[in-house]
PDB file of N, CA and C in Angstrom:
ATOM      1  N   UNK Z   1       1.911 -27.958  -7.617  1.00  0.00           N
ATOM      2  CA  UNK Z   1       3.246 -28.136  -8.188  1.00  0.00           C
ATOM      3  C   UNK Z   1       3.764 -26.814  -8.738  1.00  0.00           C
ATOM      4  N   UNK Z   2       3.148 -25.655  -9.445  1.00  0.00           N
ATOM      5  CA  UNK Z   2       3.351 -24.804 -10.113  1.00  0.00           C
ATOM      6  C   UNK Z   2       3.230 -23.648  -9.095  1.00  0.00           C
ATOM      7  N   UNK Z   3       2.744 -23.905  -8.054  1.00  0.00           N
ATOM      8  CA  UNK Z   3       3.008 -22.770  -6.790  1.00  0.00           C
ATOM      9  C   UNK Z   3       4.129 -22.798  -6.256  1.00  0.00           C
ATOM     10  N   UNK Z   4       4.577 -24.350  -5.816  1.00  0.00           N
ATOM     11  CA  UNK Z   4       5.875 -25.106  -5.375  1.00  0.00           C
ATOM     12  C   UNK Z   4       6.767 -24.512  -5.889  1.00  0.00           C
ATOM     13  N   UNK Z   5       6.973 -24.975  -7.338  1.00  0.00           N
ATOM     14  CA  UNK Z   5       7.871 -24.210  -8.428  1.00  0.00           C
ATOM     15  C   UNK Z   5       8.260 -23.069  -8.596  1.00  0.00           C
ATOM     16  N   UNK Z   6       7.040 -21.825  -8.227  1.00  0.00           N
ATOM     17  CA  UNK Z   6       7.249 -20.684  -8.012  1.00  0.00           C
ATOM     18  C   UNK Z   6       7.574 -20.197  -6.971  1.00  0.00           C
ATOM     19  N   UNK Z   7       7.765 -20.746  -6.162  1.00  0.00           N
ATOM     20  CA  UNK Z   7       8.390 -20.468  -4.176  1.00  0.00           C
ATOM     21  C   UNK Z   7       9.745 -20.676  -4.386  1.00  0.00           C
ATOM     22  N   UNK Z   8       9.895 -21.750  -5.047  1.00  0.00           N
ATOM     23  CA  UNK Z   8      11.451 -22.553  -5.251  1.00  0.00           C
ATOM     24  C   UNK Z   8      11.858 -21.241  -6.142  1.00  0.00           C
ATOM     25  N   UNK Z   9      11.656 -20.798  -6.891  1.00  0.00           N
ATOM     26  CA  UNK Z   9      12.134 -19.673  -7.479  1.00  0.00           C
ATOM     27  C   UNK Z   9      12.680 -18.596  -6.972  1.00  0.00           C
ATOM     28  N   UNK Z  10      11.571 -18.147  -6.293  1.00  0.00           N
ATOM     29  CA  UNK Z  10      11.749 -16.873  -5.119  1.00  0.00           C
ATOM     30  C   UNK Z  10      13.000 -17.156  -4.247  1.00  0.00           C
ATOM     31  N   UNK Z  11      13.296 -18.660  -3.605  1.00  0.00           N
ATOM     32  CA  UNK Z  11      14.375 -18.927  -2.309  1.00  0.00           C
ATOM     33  C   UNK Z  11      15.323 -18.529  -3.357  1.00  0.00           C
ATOM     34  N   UNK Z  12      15.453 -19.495  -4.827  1.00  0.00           N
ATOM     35  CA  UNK Z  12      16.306 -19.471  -5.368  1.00  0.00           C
ATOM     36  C   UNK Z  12      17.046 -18.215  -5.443  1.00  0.00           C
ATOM     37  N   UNK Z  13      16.381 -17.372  -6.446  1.00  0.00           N
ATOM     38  CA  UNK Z  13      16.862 -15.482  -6.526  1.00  0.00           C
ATOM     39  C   UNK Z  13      17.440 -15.407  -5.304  1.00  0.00           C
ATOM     40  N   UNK Z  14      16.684 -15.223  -4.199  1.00  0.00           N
ATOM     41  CA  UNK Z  14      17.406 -14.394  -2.857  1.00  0.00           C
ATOM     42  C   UNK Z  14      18.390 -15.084  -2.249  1.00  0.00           C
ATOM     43  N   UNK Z  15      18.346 -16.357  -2.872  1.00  0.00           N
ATOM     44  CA  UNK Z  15      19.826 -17.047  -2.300  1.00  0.00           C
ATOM     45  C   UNK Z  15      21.069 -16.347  -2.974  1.00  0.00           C
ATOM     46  N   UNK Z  16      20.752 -16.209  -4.302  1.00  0.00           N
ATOM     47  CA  UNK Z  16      22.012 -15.894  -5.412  1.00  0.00           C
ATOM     48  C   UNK Z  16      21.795 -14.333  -4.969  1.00  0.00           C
ATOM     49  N   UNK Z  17      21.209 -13.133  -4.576  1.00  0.00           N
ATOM     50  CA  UNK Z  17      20.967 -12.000  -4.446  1.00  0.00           C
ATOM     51  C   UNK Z  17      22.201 -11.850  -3.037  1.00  0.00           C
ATOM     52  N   UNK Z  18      21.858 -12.817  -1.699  1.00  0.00           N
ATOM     53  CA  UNK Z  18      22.495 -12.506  -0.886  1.00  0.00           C
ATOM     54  C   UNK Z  18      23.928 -12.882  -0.379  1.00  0.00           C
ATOM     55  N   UNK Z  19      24.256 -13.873  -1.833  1.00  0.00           N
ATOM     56  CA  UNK Z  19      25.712 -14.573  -2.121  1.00  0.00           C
ATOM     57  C   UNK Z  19      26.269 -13.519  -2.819  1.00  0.00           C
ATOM     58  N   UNK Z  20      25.316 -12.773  -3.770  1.00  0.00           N
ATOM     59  CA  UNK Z  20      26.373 -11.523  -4.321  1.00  0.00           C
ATOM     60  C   UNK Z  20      26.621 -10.662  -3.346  1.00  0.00           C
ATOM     61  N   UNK Z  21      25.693 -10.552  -2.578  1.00  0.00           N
ATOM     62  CA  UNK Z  21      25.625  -9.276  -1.924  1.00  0.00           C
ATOM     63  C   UNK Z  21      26.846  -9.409  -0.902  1.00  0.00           C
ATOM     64  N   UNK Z  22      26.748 -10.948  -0.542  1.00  0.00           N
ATOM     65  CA  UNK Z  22      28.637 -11.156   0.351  1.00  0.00           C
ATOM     66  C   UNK Z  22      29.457 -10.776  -0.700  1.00  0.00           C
ATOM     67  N   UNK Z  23      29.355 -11.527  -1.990  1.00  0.00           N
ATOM     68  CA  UNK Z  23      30.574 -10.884  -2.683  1.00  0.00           C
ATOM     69  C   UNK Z  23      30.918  -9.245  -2.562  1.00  0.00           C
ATOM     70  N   UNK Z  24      30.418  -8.776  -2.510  1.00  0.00           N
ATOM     71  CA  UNK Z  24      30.177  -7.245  -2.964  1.00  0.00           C
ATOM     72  C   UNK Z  24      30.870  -6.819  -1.773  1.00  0.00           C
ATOM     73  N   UNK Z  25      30.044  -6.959  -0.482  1.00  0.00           N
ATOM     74  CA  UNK Z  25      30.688  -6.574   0.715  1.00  0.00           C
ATOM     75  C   UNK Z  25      32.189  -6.995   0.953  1.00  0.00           C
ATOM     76  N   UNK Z  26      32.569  -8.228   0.673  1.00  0.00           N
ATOM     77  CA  UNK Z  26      33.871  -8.752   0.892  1.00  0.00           C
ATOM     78  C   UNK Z  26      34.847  -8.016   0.039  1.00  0.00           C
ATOM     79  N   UNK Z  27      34.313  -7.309  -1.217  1.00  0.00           N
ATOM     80  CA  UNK Z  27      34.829  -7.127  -1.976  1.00  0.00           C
ATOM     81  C   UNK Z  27      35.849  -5.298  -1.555  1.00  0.00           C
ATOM     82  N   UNK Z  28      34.672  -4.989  -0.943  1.00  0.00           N
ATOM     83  CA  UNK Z  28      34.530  -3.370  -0.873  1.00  0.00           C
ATOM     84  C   UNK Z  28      35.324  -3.349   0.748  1.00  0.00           C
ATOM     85  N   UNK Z  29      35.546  -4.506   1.437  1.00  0.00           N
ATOM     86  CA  UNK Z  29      36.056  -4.270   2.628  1.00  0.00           C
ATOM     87  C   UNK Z  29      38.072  -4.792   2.431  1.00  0.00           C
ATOM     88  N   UNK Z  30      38.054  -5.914   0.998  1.00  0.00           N
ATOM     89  CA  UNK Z  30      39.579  -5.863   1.469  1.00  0.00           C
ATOM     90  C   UNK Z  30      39.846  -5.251   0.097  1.00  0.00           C
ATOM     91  N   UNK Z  31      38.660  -4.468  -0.718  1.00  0.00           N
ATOM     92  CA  UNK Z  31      39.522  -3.282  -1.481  1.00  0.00           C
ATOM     93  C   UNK Z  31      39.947  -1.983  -0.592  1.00  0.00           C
TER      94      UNK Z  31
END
């Protein structure tokens, strides 16, 4: 359960890491 938990963590971060990282790009292409 506490390995589980810690995997779910990891997807989590790099989900929110590569949603900013669209923000960022979207950001820098219609600035």
């Amino acid at each position: 359960m506490v390995k589980h938990n810690k995997q779910f963590k990891q997807i989590r971060n790099a989900w929110h890491f590569g949603f900013e990282l669209v923000l960022v790009i979207r950001a820098q292409c219609s600035g």
